[in-house]
PDB file of C-alpha atoms in Angstrom:
ATOM      1  CA  UNK A   9       0.000   0.000   0.000  1.00 89.00           C
ATOM      2  CA  UNK A  10       3.020   2.334   0.105  1.00 92.00           C
ATOM      3  CA  UNK A  11       2.289   3.688  -3.373  1.00 94.00           C
ATOM      4  CA  UNK A  12      -1.049   5.030  -2.160  1.00 98.00           C
ATOM      5  CA  UNK A  13       0.220   6.933   0.889  1.00 97.00           C
ATOM      6  CA  UNK A  14      -0.923  10.573   0.649  1.00 97.00           C
ATOM      7  CA  UNK A  15      -2.915   9.748  -2.488  1.00 98.00           C
ATOM      8  CA  UNK A  16      -6.619  10.614  -2.610  1.00 98.00           C
ATOM      9  CA  UNK A  17      -9.381   8.001  -2.373  1.00 98.00           C
ATOM     10  CA  UNK A  18     -13.076   8.746  -2.741  1.00 98.00           C
ATOM     11  CA  UNK A  19     -15.416   6.301  -0.990  1.00 98.00           C
ATOM     12  CA  UNK A  20     -19.144   6.551  -1.724  1.00 98.00           C
ATOM     13  CA  UNK A  21     -21.711   5.494   0.855  1.00 95.00           C
ATOM     14  CA  UNK A  22     -19.138   6.093   3.580  1.00 96.00           C
ATOM     15  CA  UNK A  23     -21.426   6.899   6.500  1.00 93.00           C
ATOM     16  CA  UNK A  24     -21.869   3.300   7.708  1.00 92.00           C
ATOM     17  CA  UNK A  25     -21.189  -0.366   7.034  1.00 92.00           C
ATOM     18  CA  UNK A  26     -18.696  -1.344   4.367  1.00 95.00           C
ATOM     19  CA  UNK A  27     -18.051   2.220   3.222  1.00 96.00           C
ATOM     20  CA  UNK A  28     -17.278   3.448   6.729  1.00 96.00           C
ATOM     21  CA  UNK A  29     -14.906   0.549   7.361  1.00 97.00           C
ATOM     22  CA  UNK A  30     -13.082   1.066   4.062  1.00 98.00           C
ATOM     23  CA  UNK A  31     -12.769   4.799   4.731  1.00 98.00           C
ATOM     24  CA  UNK A  32     -11.289   4.206   8.183  1.00 98.00           C
ATOM     25  CA  UNK A  33      -8.903   1.474   7.080  1.00 98.00           C
ATOM     26  CA  UNK A  34      -7.544   3.446   4.119  1.00 98.00           C
ATOM     27  CA  UNK A  35      -7.103   6.562   6.260  1.00 98.00           C
ATOM     28  CA  UNK A  36      -5.213   4.500   8.844  1.00 97.00           C
ATOM     29  CA  UNK A  37      -2.869   3.307   6.082  1.00 98.00           C
ATOM     30  CA  UNK A  38      -2.012   6.877   5.123  1.00 97.00           C
ATOM     31  CA  UNK A  39      -4.438   7.432   2.255  1.00 98.00           C
ATOM     32  CA  UNK A  40      -6.272  10.785   2.096  1.00 98.00           C
ATOM     33  CA  UNK A  41      -9.914   9.650   2.143  1.00 98.00           C
ATOM     34  CA  UNK A  42     -12.958  11.664   1.095  1.00 98.00           C
ATOM     35  CA  UNK A  43     -16.063   9.856   2.274  1.00 97.00           C
ATOM     36  CA  UNK A  44     -19.227  10.757   0.400  1.00 98.00           C
ATOM     37  CA  UNK A  45     -22.643  10.305   1.970  1.00 95.00           C
ATOM     38  CA  UNK A  46     -25.963  12.034   2.362  1.00 92.00           C
ATOM     39  CA  UNK A  47     -25.213  11.953   6.101  1.00 90.00           C
ATOM     40  CA  UNK A  48     -21.758  13.486   5.824  1.00 89.00           C
ATOM     41  CA  UNK A  49     -21.715  14.370   9.527  1.00 92.00           C
ATOM     42  CA  UNK A  50     -21.491  10.643  10.250  1.00 93.00           C
ATOM     43  CA  UNK A  51     -18.379  10.391   8.102  1.00 93.00           C
ATOM     44  CA  UNK A  52     -16.799  13.223  10.080  1.00 92.00           C
ATOM     45  CA  UNK A  53     -17.726  11.408  13.299  1.00 94.00           C
ATOM     46  CA  UNK A  54     -15.718   8.385  12.140  1.00 95.00           C
ATOM     47  CA  UNK A  55     -12.560  10.369  12.867  1.00 94.00           C
ATOM     48  CA  UNK A  56     -13.121   9.676  16.561  1.00 93.00           C
ATOM     49  CA  UNK A  57     -12.641   5.959  15.844  1.00 95.00           C
ATOM     50  CA  UNK A  58      -9.214   6.526  14.286  1.00 96.00           C
ATOM     51  CA  UNK A  59      -5.816   6.938  15.940  1.00 94.00           C
ATOM     52  CA  UNK A  60      -5.298  10.651  16.519  1.00 95.00           C
ATOM     53  CA  UNK A  61      -2.298  10.872  14.188  1.00 96.00           C
ATOM     54  CA  UNK A  62      -4.335   9.793  11.121  1.00 96.00           C
ATOM     55  CA  UNK A  63      -7.622  11.615  11.775  1.00 97.00           C
ATOM     56  CA  UNK A  64      -6.526  14.378   9.430  1.00 97.00           C
ATOM     57  CA  UNK A  65      -6.655  11.843   6.578  1.00 97.00           C
ATOM     58  CA  UNK A  66     -10.446  11.429   6.685  1.00 97.00           C
ATOM     59  CA  UNK A  67     -12.839  14.023   5.278  1.00 97.00           C
ATOM     60  CA  UNK A  68     -16.597  13.879   4.835  1.00 97.00           C
ATOM     61  CA  UNK A  69     -18.541  15.517   2.005  1.00 97.00           C
ATOM     62  CA  UNK A  70     -22.273  15.540   1.436  1.00 97.00           C
ATOM     63  CA  UNK A  71     -23.305  13.866  -1.815  1.00 97.00           C
ATOM     64  CA  UNK A  72     -26.432  12.127  -3.080  1.00 96.00           C
ATOM     65  CA  UNK A  73     -25.230   9.772  -5.816  1.00 97.00           C
ATOM     66  CA  UNK A  74     -28.693   9.715  -7.417  1.00 96.00           C
ATOM     67  CA  UNK A  75     -28.134  13.364  -8.394  1.00 96.00           C
ATOM     68  CA  UNK A  76     -25.710  13.691 -11.314  1.00 97.00           C
ATOM     69  CA  UNK A  77     -25.348  17.456 -10.974  1.00 97.00           C
ATOM     70  CA  UNK A  78     -24.436  17.041  -7.311  1.00 97.00           C
ATOM     71  CA  UNK A  79     -21.857  14.371  -8.184  1.00 98.00           C
ATOM     72  CA  UNK A  80     -20.220  16.665 -10.753  1.00 98.00           C
ATOM     73  CA  UNK A  81     -20.135  19.535  -8.264  1.00 98.00           C
ATOM     74  CA  UNK A  82     -18.744  17.473  -5.380  1.00 98.00           C
ATOM     75  CA  UNK A  83     -16.047  15.803  -7.477  1.00 98.00           C
ATOM     76  CA  UNK A  84     -14.991  19.222  -8.783  1.00 98.00           C
ATOM     77  CA  UNK A  85     -14.643  20.400  -5.183  1.00 98.00           C
ATOM     78  CA  UNK A  86     -12.532  17.348  -4.336  1.00 98.00           C
ATOM     79  CA  UNK A  87     -10.207  18.059  -7.260  1.00 98.00           C
ATOM     80  CA  UNK A  88      -9.962  21.714  -6.261  1.00 98.00           C
ATOM     81  CA  UNK A  89      -9.287  20.981  -2.581  1.00 97.00           C
ATOM     82  CA  UNK A  90      -7.132  17.849  -2.781  1.00 98.00           C
ATOM     83  CA  UNK A  91      -5.590  18.110  -6.242  1.00 97.00           C
ATOM     84  CA  UNK A  92      -7.241  15.094  -7.829  1.00 97.00           C
ATOM     85  CA  UNK A  93      -8.602  11.589  -7.349  1.00 98.00           C
ATOM     86  CA  UNK A  94      -6.399   8.490  -7.403  1.00 98.00           C
ATOM     87  CA  UNK A  95      -8.761   5.821  -6.062  1.00 98.00           C
ATOM     88  CA  UNK A  96     -12.537   5.459  -6.301  1.00 98.00           C
ATOM     89  CA  UNK A  97     -14.469   2.959  -4.195  1.00 98.00           C
ATOM     90  CA  UNK A  98     -18.018   2.740  -5.584  1.00 98.00           C
ATOM     91  CA  UNK A  99     -19.708   1.411  -2.463  1.00 97.00           C
ATOM     92  CA  UNK A 100     -23.026   3.309  -2.307  1.00 95.00           C
ATOM     93  CA  UNK A 101     -25.910   0.904  -2.793  1.00 92.00           C
ATOM     94  CA  UNK A 102     -29.464   0.365  -1.630  1.00 90.00           C
ATOM     95  CA  UNK A 103     -32.251  -2.196  -1.836  1.00 88.00           C
ATOM     96  CA  UNK A 104     -35.862  -2.147  -0.694  1.00 86.00           C
ATOM     97  CA  UNK A 105     -36.746  -5.778  -0.114  1.00 85.00           C
ATOM     98  CA  UNK A 106     -40.351  -5.126   0.918  1.00 85.00           C
ATOM     99  CA  UNK A 107     -41.658  -4.705  -2.631  1.00 90.00           C
ATOM    100  CA  UNK A 108     -42.056  -6.962  -5.642  1.00 91.00           C
ATOM    101  CA  UNK A 109     -41.568  -6.040  -9.286  1.00 93.00           C
ATOM    102  CA  UNK A 110     -45.201  -6.936  -9.960  1.00 94.00           C
ATOM    103  CA  UNK A 111     -46.628  -4.859  -7.104  1.00 93.00           C
ATOM    104  CA  UNK A 112     -48.560  -1.704  -8.066  1.00 94.00           C
ATOM    105  CA  UNK A 113     -46.797   1.397  -6.784  1.00 91.00           C
ATOM    106  CA  UNK A 114     -43.367  -0.232  -6.575  1.00 91.00           C
ATOM    107  CA  UNK A 115     -41.803   2.054  -9.186  1.00 94.00           C
ATOM    108  CA  UNK A 116     -40.435   4.597  -6.718  1.00 93.00           C
ATOM    109  CA  UNK A 117     -38.442   2.000  -4.773  1.00 92.00           C
ATOM    110  CA  UNK A 118     -37.245   0.325  -7.954  1.00 95.00           C
ATOM    111  CA  UNK A 119     -36.170   3.627  -9.503  1.00 96.00           C
ATOM    112  CA  UNK A 120     -34.241   4.598  -6.364  1.00 95.00           C
ATOM    113  CA  UNK A 121     -32.351   1.302  -6.447  1.00 95.00           C
ATOM    114  CA  UNK A 122     -31.483   1.654 -10.132  1.00 97.00           C
ATOM    115  CA  UNK A 123     -30.471   5.298  -9.761  1.00 97.00           C
ATOM    116  CA  UNK A 124     -28.173   4.519  -6.836  1.00 97.00           C
ATOM    117  CA  UNK A 125     -26.703   1.153  -7.777  1.00 97.00           C
ATOM    118  CA  UNK A 126     -26.230   1.725 -11.507  1.00 98.00           C
ATOM    119  CA  UNK A 127     -26.367   5.374 -12.536  1.00 98.00           C
ATOM    120  CA  UNK A 128     -24.653   6.612  -9.385  1.00 98.00           C
ATOM    121  CA  UNK A 129     -21.774   4.229 -10.048  1.00 98.00           C
ATOM    122  CA  UNK A 130     -21.516   5.308 -13.687  1.00 98.00           C
ATOM    123  CA  UNK A 131     -21.532   9.014 -12.892  1.00 98.00           C
ATOM    124  CA  UNK A 132     -19.009   8.760 -10.048  1.00 98.00           C
ATOM    125  CA  UNK A 133     -16.693   6.641 -12.197  1.00 98.00           C
ATOM    126  CA  UNK A 134     -16.875   9.125 -15.060  1.00 98.00           C
ATOM    127  CA  UNK A 135     -15.812  11.985 -12.790  1.00 98.00           C
ATOM    128  CA  UNK A 136     -13.026  10.027 -11.095  1.00 98.00           C
ATOM    129  CA  UNK A 137     -11.671   8.854 -14.445  1.00 98.00           C
ATOM    130  CA  UNK A 138     -11.630  12.424 -15.720  1.00 98.00           C
ATOM    131  CA  UNK A 139      -9.397  13.430 -12.809  1.00 98.00           C
ATOM    132  CA  UNK A 140      -7.077  10.465 -13.394  1.00 98.00           C
ATOM    133  CA  UNK A 141      -6.842  11.195 -17.114  1.00 98.00           C
ATOM    134  CA  UNK A 142      -6.181  14.907 -16.640  1.00 97.00           C
ATOM    135  CA  UNK A 143      -3.169  14.109 -14.443  1.00 97.00           C
ATOM    136  CA  UNK A 144      -2.121  10.938 -16.317  1.00 97.00           C
ATOM    137  CA  UNK A 145      -2.492   8.927 -13.104  1.00 97.00           C
ATOM    138  CA  UNK A 146      -2.610   5.124 -13.027  1.00 97.00           C
ATOM    139  CA  UNK A 147      -5.476   5.105 -10.560  1.00 98.00           C
ATOM    140  CA  UNK A 148      -7.771   2.338  -9.361  1.00 98.00           C
ATOM    141  CA  UNK A 149     -11.555   2.028  -9.441  1.00 98.00           C
ATOM    142  CA  UNK A 150     -13.163  -0.635  -7.238  1.00 98.00           C
ATOM    143  CA  UNK A 151     -16.867  -1.428  -7.420  1.00 98.00           C
ATOM    144  CA  UNK A 152     -18.563  -3.091  -4.459  1.00 97.00           C
ATOM    145  CA  UNK A 153     -20.902  -5.536  -6.159  1.00 96.00           C
ATOM    146  CA  UNK A 154     -22.592  -8.614  -4.676  1.00 93.00           C
ATOM    147  CA  UNK A 155     -22.829 -12.380  -4.976  1.00 90.00           C
ATOM    148  CA  UNK A 156     -26.246 -11.497  -6.400  1.00 88.00           C
ATOM    149  CA  UNK A 157     -24.362 -10.710  -9.622  1.00 90.00           C
ATOM    150  CA  UNK A 158     -23.260 -14.337  -9.910  1.00 90.00           C
ATOM    151  CA  UNK A 159     -26.191 -16.510  -8.839  1.00 83.00           C
ATOM    152  CA  UNK A 160     -29.962 -16.602  -8.569  1.00 78.00           C
ATOM    153  CA  UNK A 161     -31.098 -15.448  -5.136  1.00 74.00           C
ATOM    154  CA  UNK A 162     -33.737 -17.302  -3.148  1.00 74.00           C
ATOM    155  CA  UNK A 163     -35.212 -15.710  -0.005  1.00 71.00           C
ATOM    156  CA  UNK A 164     -33.735 -17.237   3.170  1.00 66.00           C
ATOM    157  CA  UNK A 165     -35.843 -19.871   4.972  1.00 66.00           C
ATOM    158  CA  UNK A 166     -38.547 -18.268   7.070  1.00 64.00           C
ATOM    159  CA  UNK A 167     -38.387 -14.967   5.202  1.00 67.00           C
ATOM    160  CA  UNK A 168     -41.011 -15.500   2.540  1.00 67.00           C
ATOM    161  CA  UNK A 169     -41.762 -11.742   2.596  1.00 71.00           C
ATOM    162  CA  UNK A 170     -38.172 -11.007   1.500  1.00 77.00           C
ATOM    163  CA  UNK A 171     -38.251  -9.873  -2.160  1.00 84.00           C
ATOM    164  CA  UNK A 172     -35.079  -9.089  -4.090  1.00 87.00           C
ATOM    165  CA  UNK A 173     -36.986  -7.400  -6.967  1.00 91.00           C
ATOM    166  CA  UNK A 174     -34.565  -5.303  -9.056  1.00 94.00           C
ATOM    167  CA  UNK A 175     -31.552  -5.559  -6.715  1.00 93.00           C
ATOM    168  CA  UNK A 176     -29.928  -8.622  -8.388  1.00 94.00           C
ATOM    169  CA  UNK A 177     -30.383  -6.990 -11.800  1.00 96.00           C
ATOM    170  CA  UNK A 178     -28.509  -3.900 -10.635  1.00 96.00           C
ATOM    171  CA  UNK A 179     -25.631  -6.046  -9.383  1.00 96.00           C
ATOM    172  CA  UNK A 180     -25.513  -7.985 -12.661  1.00 96.00           C
ATOM    173  CA  UNK A 181     -25.243  -4.531 -14.227  1.00 97.00           C
ATOM    174  CA  UNK A 182     -22.314  -3.681 -11.943  1.00 97.00           C
ATOM    175  CA  UNK A 183     -20.568  -6.857 -13.083  1.00 96.00           C
ATOM    176  CA  UNK A 184     -21.041  -5.877 -16.732  1.00 97.00           C
ATOM    177  CA  UNK A 185     -20.109  -2.244 -16.085  1.00 98.00           C
ATOM    178  CA  UNK A 186     -16.897  -3.261 -14.347  1.00 98.00           C
ATOM    179  CA  UNK A 187     -15.746  -5.044 -17.491  1.00 97.00           C
ATOM    180  CA  UNK A 188     -17.005  -2.291 -19.789  1.00 98.00           C
ATOM    181  CA  UNK A 189     -15.156   0.386 -17.828  1.00 98.00           C
ATOM    182  CA  UNK A 190     -12.043  -1.802 -17.777  1.00 97.00           C
ATOM    183  CA  UNK A 191     -12.172  -2.123 -21.552  1.00 97.00           C
ATOM    184  CA  UNK A 192     -12.659   1.608 -22.013  1.00 98.00           C
ATOM    185  CA  UNK A 193      -9.915   2.790 -19.648  1.00 97.00           C
ATOM    186  CA  UNK A 194      -7.477   0.174 -20.965  1.00 97.00           C
ATOM    187  CA  UNK A 195      -7.704   1.806 -24.391  1.00 97.00           C
ATOM    188  CA  UNK A 196      -6.635   5.090 -22.796  1.00 97.00           C
ATOM    189  CA  UNK A 197      -3.230   3.547 -22.040  1.00 96.00           C
ATOM    190  CA  UNK A 198      -2.870   5.097 -18.593  1.00 97.00           C
ATOM    191  CA  UNK A 199      -2.575   1.914 -16.540  1.00 97.00           C
ATOM    192  CA  UNK A 200      -5.827   2.556 -14.673  1.00 98.00           C
ATOM    193  CA  UNK A 201      -7.264  -0.555 -13.034  1.00 98.00           C
ATOM    194  CA  UNK A 202     -10.931  -1.475 -12.609  1.00 98.00           C
ATOM    195  CA  UNK A 203     -11.960  -4.180 -10.141  1.00 98.00           C
ATOM    196  CA  UNK A 204     -14.976  -5.376  -8.211  1.00 98.00           C
ATOM    197  CA  UNK A 205     -15.738  -7.239  -5.001  1.00 97.00           C
ATOM    198  CA  UNK A 206     -18.779  -9.493  -4.664  1.00 96.00           C
ATOM    199  CA  UNK A 207     -19.736 -10.221  -1.057  1.00 93.00           C
ATOM    200  CA  UNK A 208     -22.801 -12.113   0.242  1.00 87.00           C
ATOM    201  CA  UNK A 209     -24.785 -10.990   3.296  1.00 81.00           C
ATOM    202  CA  UNK A 210     -22.737  -8.485   5.270  1.00 86.00           C
ATOM    203  CA  UNK A 211     -23.553  -7.328   8.784  1.00 78.00           C
ATOM    204  CA  UNK A 212     -24.324  -3.651   8.284  1.00 73.00           C
ATOM    205  CA  UNK A 213     -27.082  -1.061   8.344  1.00 68.00           C
ATOM    206  CA  UNK A 214     -27.867  -1.982   4.746  1.00 62.00           C
ATOM    207  CA  UNK A 215     -29.548  -5.217   5.856  1.00 56.00           C
ATOM    208  CA  UNK A 216     -30.249  -4.321   9.477  1.00 57.00           C
ATOM    209  CA  UNK A 217     -34.017  -4.023   9.229  1.00 55.00           C
ATOM    210  CA  UNK A 218     -34.171  -7.424   7.524  1.00 56.00           C
ATOM    211  CA  UNK A 219     -31.884  -9.170   9.991  1.00 55.00           C
ATOM    212  CA  UNK A 220     -34.463 -11.059  11.999  1.00 55.00           C
ATOM    213  CA  UNK A 221     -33.399 -13.844  14.332  1.00 52.00           C
ATOM    214  CA  UNK A 222     -33.416 -16.169  11.319  1.00 53.00           C
ATOM    215  CA  UNK A 223     -31.227 -13.820   9.261  1.00 58.00           C
ATOM    216  CA  UNK A 224     -28.722 -13.451  12.086  1.00 66.00           C
ATOM    217  CA  UNK A 225     -28.252 -17.228  12.187  1.00 69.00           C
ATOM    218  CA  UNK A 226     -27.190 -17.319   8.533  1.00 77.00           C
ATOM    219  CA  UNK A 227     -23.463 -17.347   7.738  1.00 81.00           C
ATOM    220  CA  UNK A 228     -22.420 -13.790   6.913  1.00 83.00           C
ATOM    221  CA  UNK A 229     -19.399 -11.542   6.645  1.00 89.00           C
ATOM    222  CA  UNK A 230     -18.355  -8.357   8.422  1.00 91.00           C
ATOM    223  CA  UNK A 231     -17.549  -4.971   6.832  1.00 94.00           C
ATOM    224  CA  UNK A 232     -13.915  -5.509   7.818  1.00 95.00           C
ATOM    225  CA  UNK A 233     -13.793  -8.604   5.581  1.00 96.00           C
ATOM    226  CA  UNK A 234     -14.749  -6.514   2.568  1.00 96.00           C
ATOM    227  CA  UNK A 235     -12.343  -3.750   3.528  1.00 97.00           C
ATOM    228  CA  UNK A 236      -9.468  -6.225   3.692  1.00 97.00           C
ATOM    229  CA  UNK A 237     -10.336  -7.279   0.141  1.00 98.00           C
ATOM    230  CA  UNK A 238     -10.152  -3.645  -0.959  1.00 98.00           C
ATOM    231  CA  UNK A 239      -6.705  -3.368   0.605  1.00 98.00           C
ATOM    232  CA  UNK A 240      -5.590  -6.607  -1.068  1.00 98.00           C
ATOM    233  CA  UNK A 241      -6.692  -5.359  -4.490  1.00 98.00           C
ATOM    234  CA  UNK A 242      -4.987  -2.001  -4.023  1.00 98.00           C
ATOM    235  CA  UNK A 243      -1.811  -3.762  -2.866  1.00 98.00           C
ATOM    236  CA  UNK A 244      -1.314  -5.720  -6.085  1.00 98.00           C
ATOM    237  CA  UNK A 245       1.612  -4.622  -8.296  1.00 97.00           C
ATOM    238  CA  UNK A 246       0.931  -2.225 -11.187  1.00 96.00           C
ATOM    239  CA  UNK A 247       0.876  -5.010 -13.790  1.00 96.00           C
ATOM    240  CA  UNK A 248      -1.818  -7.037 -11.957  1.00 97.00           C
ATOM    241  CA  UNK A 249      -5.529  -6.244 -12.239  1.00 97.00           C
ATOM    242  CA  UNK A 250      -7.922  -8.208 -10.027  1.00 97.00           C
ATOM    243  CA  UNK A 251     -11.142  -8.485 -12.006  1.00 94.00           C
ATOM    244  CA  UNK A 252     -13.463  -9.658  -9.234  1.00 95.00           C
ATOM    245  CA  UNK A 253     -13.146 -11.053  -5.730  1.00 96.00           C
ATOM    246  CA  UNK A 254     -15.962 -13.447  -4.780  1.00 95.00           C
ATOM    247  CA  UNK A 255     -16.424 -13.836  -1.051  1.00 92.00           C
ATOM    248  CA  UNK A 256     -18.461 -16.345   0.955  1.00 89.00           C
ATOM    249  CA  UNK A 257     -18.560 -17.036   4.691  1.00 89.00           C
ATOM    250  CA  UNK A 258     -17.589 -20.479   5.892  1.00 90.00           C
ATOM    251  CA  UNK A 259     -20.725 -22.586   6.194  1.00 81.00           C
ATOM    252  CA  UNK A 260     -22.637 -20.935   3.361  1.00 77.00           C
ATOM    253  CA  UNK A 261     -24.463 -23.493   1.227  1.00 66.00           C
ATOM    254  CA  UNK A 262     -25.318 -21.164  -1.668  1.00 64.00           C
TER     255      UNK A 262
END
């Protein structure tokens, strides 16, 4: 990770869960981290969980990734304040598992999921790439995807009300977008890497309201497990690009 010390990483969805853990771990390793979230005050509060000597490495900025104009504005501010973007962690993601695709009135929830999980990722990547290209930086873009991009999801036993609706489709899109972005940036000849990480159920606020007693008994991972994968990917030598890391907890049957 030495090559990334004092470089700038943008982490979306950094107020809790995986994003918060990644932001803290990268800051601890000497990376200048800008955590984006609608609740940016929670990103700032994460500083209190860091060793005092590295708290200056973590910065929170308010950003709603469903708003393209806001993304453009915030990324411009990051470039102006920190000089550019070297790493992008596309972590922001949502899912409303109370609705079905066939339910009347489900469009709002479905649109929010698509806007966040797909278009937010595209727009953030476009802005980060622009900064890398302008400075001819061999940066790294990492998309937090899901095992939902690799297999058909069946609601856990006892949770018949649990509906994945459009969520798996958005993660299949992330899988395809990761490769498409990799193809596009490779042609630029700058050495920029594009990777993804596909975890299963992760203990975080994302799934908290669905984590009934049954859910909590299922094998799952922790945000720190995903963060360690981010660090592994960033630690690979310049000539190695990790396409996708698939993670499963021990004991998982699917």
